[in-house]
Amino acid sequence: MSILEVIQRRHQAGKKSIAVLVDPDKVNDPGKLRHLIDLANENCIDFFFVGGSLLTRSNLSQVIQTIKENVSIPVVLFPGSSQQIDPAADAILFLSLISGRNPDLLIGQHVQAAPLLRSYRMEVLPTGYMLINSGKLSSVAYISNTIPIPDDKYDIAACTALAGQMLGLRLIYLDAGSGAERAISAKMIAAVRKTIDVPLVVGGGINTREKAQAALEAGADMIVIGNALEKDPDLLTEISEQVYAWNQQAEK
Ligand code: 1GP
């Protein structure tokens, strides 16, 4: 079964997933990466997302290889640009930054990446990527040269997601930006959730079990956790228990 089918089936069954984000720039210590891998494995995490807005090191391949050598959790590229493609990954979030109006990130980088992805026969996950304002300028907003959607403009976010779905995008990803002070509000997640049918991914600033629970209850199908695990790796255990409990309930 493809990764997209797995995500879609979980969505249809009302089940939730967790993705751990590994920013290769932040795992310069191999011990740190191994610890994260072990933790993800013990807690039955569903996916690794690998990538970042700006990579200053050339360790993307090494990071993916280390993950693949140690666990069987699928590795999904979460690229900041068409240069962040590695054939060892299982799939790629083919992100079109639909909250912004930067043509290069709506279609330009994709044109450059398409032949390479085809030659690698990599699974492509067409994703409407939406930045939501989180109070301060995020790296991704700055690097992408786009303005995030204001966090109280629920209609704009919902219509943007709907347009993305109508264009044929298979996932919608709401992102407050890595390390965001404010995670995306339950009201914003719910507004988008009720407007679209495709699976909804939510990330950025989820650093407590309460924020994770709020995102799940509001309708996120998958939550992405990165930054918080650097400070508090045990958070992953707490959040995975929440997701496990949710999924048990969904089976009843
Ligand atoms: C960022 O959504 C991801 O693009 C995850 O954010 O690092 O804040 O968890 P955090």
mmCIF file of N, CA, C and O and ligand atoms in Angstrom, residues 21 26 78 129 140 173-180 202-207 224-228, ligand 1:
data_model
loop_
_atom_site.group_PDB
_atom_site.id
_atom_site.type_symbol
_atom_site.label_atom_id
_atom_site.label_comp_id
_atom_site.label_asym_id
_atom_site.label_seq_id
_atom_site.Cartn_x
_atom_site.Cartn_y
_atom_site.Cartn_z
ATOM 1 N N LEU A 21 9.486 15.320 12.943
ATOM 2 C CA LEU A 21 10.264 16.096 11.983
ATOM 3 C C LEU A 21 11.733 16.120 12.387
ATOM 4 O O LEU A 21 12.073 16.499 13.507
ATOM 5 N N LYS A 26 19.766 20.357 12.474
ATOM 6 C CA LYS A 26 19.732 20.361 13.940
ATOM 7 C C LYS A 26 20.209 19.049 14.552
ATOM 8 O O LYS A 26 20.178 18.884 15.761
ATOM 9 N N PHE A 78 10.399 16.441 3.501
ATOM 10 C CA PHE A 78 9.626 17.658 3.755
ATOM 11 C C PHE A 78 10.535 18.806 3.303
ATOM 12 O O PHE A 78 11.182 19.462 4.113
ATOM 13 N N TYR A 129 0.349 23.356 0.983
ATOM 14 C CA TYR A 129 1.073 23.769 2.191
ATOM 15 C C TYR A 129 0.647 25.190 2.543
ATOM 16 O O TYR A 129 0.738 26.102 1.710
ATOM 17 N N VAL A 140 10.328 29.837 7.725
ATOM 18 C CA VAL A 140 9.732 29.411 6.456
ATOM 19 C C VAL A 140 9.049 30.579 5.751
ATOM 20 O O VAL A 140 9.136 30.716 4.527
ATOM 21 N N TYR A 173 -1.620 20.791 4.561
ATOM 22 C CA TYR A 173 -0.707 20.885 5.713
ATOM 23 C C TYR A 173 -0.760 22.321 6.229
ATOM 24 O O TYR A 173 -0.365 23.257 5.534
ATOM 25 N N LEU A 174 -1.271 22.489 7.449
ATOM 26 C CA LEU A 174 -1.288 23.804 8.106
ATOM 27 C C LEU A 174 -0.056 23.900 8.991
ATOM 28 O O LEU A 174 0.115 23.069 9.889
ATOM 29 N N ASP A 175 0.757 24.903 8.765
ATOM 30 C CA ASP A 175 2.016 25.008 9.516
ATOM 31 C C ASP A 175 2.158 26.399 10.126
ATOM 32 O O ASP A 175 2.042 27.411 9.425
ATOM 33 N N ALA A 176 2.417 26.420 11.436
ATOM 34 C CA ALA A 176 2.685 27.699 12.112
ATOM 35 C C ALA A 176 4.172 28.041 12.029
ATOM 36 O O ALA A 176 4.570 29.130 12.440
ATOM 37 N N GLY A 177 4.969 27.096 11.506
ATOM 38 C CA GLY A 177 6.424 27.306 11.421
ATOM 39 C C GLY A 177 7.115 26.611 12.573
ATOM 40 O O GLY A 177 6.569 26.514 13.681
ATOM 41 N N SER A 178 8.307 26.095 12.284
ATOM 42 C CA SER A 178 9.003 25.324 13.309
ATOM 43 C C SER A 178 9.340 26.180 14.523
ATOM 44 O O SER A 178 9.846 27.290 14.388
ATOM 45 N N GLY A 179 9.023 25.649 15.691
ATOM 46 C CA GLY A 179 9.310 26.364 16.930
ATOM 47 C C GLY A 179 8.379 27.525 17.187
ATOM 48 O O GLY A 179 8.678 28.395 18.011
ATOM 49 N N ALA A 180 7.241 27.547 16.504
ATOM 50 C CA ALA A 180 6.299 28.668 16.672
ATOM 51 C C ALA A 180 5.894 28.826 18.138
ATOM 52 O O ALA A 180 5.706 27.840 18.848
ATOM 53 N N VAL A 202 -1.101 18.945 10.596
ATOM 54 C CA VAL A 202 -0.937 20.196 11.362
ATOM 55 C C VAL A 202 0.398 20.156 12.104
ATOM 56 O O VAL A 202 0.732 19.142 12.734
ATOM 57 N N GLY A 203 1.158 21.238 12.008
ATOM 58 C CA GLY A 203 2.441 21.294 12.719
ATOM 59 C C GLY A 203 2.821 22.714 13.064
ATOM 60 O O GLY A 203 2.157 23.680 12.683
ATOM 61 N N GLY A 204 3.920 22.800 13.805
ATOM 62 C CA GLY A 204 4.448 24.101 14.199
ATOM 63 C C GLY A 204 4.068 24.446 15.623
ATOM 64 O O GLY A 204 2.902 24.721 15.907
ATOM 65 N N GLY A 205 5.033 24.376 16.522
ATOM 66 C CA GLY A 205 4.812 24.812 17.904
ATOM 67 C C GLY A 205 3.986 23.874 18.766
ATOM 68 O O GLY A 205 3.518 24.270 19.831
ATOM 69 N N ILE A 206 3.814 22.634 18.330
ATOM 70 C CA ILE A 206 3.107 21.673 19.198
ATOM 71 C C ILE A 206 4.149 21.146 20.192
ATOM 72 O O ILE A 206 4.969 20.298 19.868
ATOM 73 N N ASN A 207 4.113 21.707 21.396
ATOM 74 C CA ASN A 207 5.163 21.379 22.366
ATOM 75 C C ASN A 207 4.622 20.979 23.736
ATOM 76 O O ASN A 207 5.368 20.928 24.710
ATOM 77 N N VAL A 224 2.571 16.999 13.458
ATOM 78 C CA VAL A 224 4.014 16.950 13.195
ATOM 79 C C VAL A 224 4.728 17.601 14.372
ATOM 80 O O VAL A 224 4.378 18.712 14.778
ATOM 81 N N ILE A 225 5.721 16.879 14.911
ATOM 82 C CA ILE A 225 6.425 17.397 16.084
ATOM 83 C C ILE A 225 7.921 17.382 15.805
ATOM 84 O O ILE A 225 8.473 16.346 15.433
ATOM 85 N N GLY A 226 8.549 18.527 15.961
ATOM 86 C CA GLY A 226 9.987 18.613 15.706
ATOM 87 C C GLY A 226 10.712 19.233 16.872
ATOM 88 O O GLY A 226 11.205 18.548 17.774
ATOM 89 N N ASN A 227 10.710 20.555 16.867
ATOM 90 C CA ASN A 227 11.448 21.340 17.843
ATOM 91 C C ASN A 227 11.323 20.905 19.297
ATOM 92 O O ASN A 227 12.308 20.833 20.017
ATOM 93 N N ALA A 228 10.093 20.627 19.700
ATOM 94 C CA ALA A 228 9.835 20.347 21.119
ATOM 95 C C ALA A 228 10.638 19.143 21.607
ATOM 96 O O ALA A 228 11.011 19.077 22.784
HETATM 97 C C1 1GP B 1 7.515 22.769 11.114
HETATM 98 O O1 1GP B 1 5.394 21.716 11.246
HETATM 99 C C2 1GP B 1 6.740 21.566 11.525
HETATM 100 O O2 1GP B 1 7.472 22.992 9.751
HETATM 101 C C3 1GP B 1 6.991 21.170 12.952
HETATM 102 O O3 1GP B 1 7.125 22.284 13.790
HETATM 103 O O4 1GP B 1 9.351 22.020 14.888
HETATM 104 O O5 1GP B 1 7.584 23.471 15.910
HETATM 105 O O6 1GP B 1 7.347 21.000 15.935
HETATM 106 P P1 1GP B 1 7.892 22.172 15.209
#
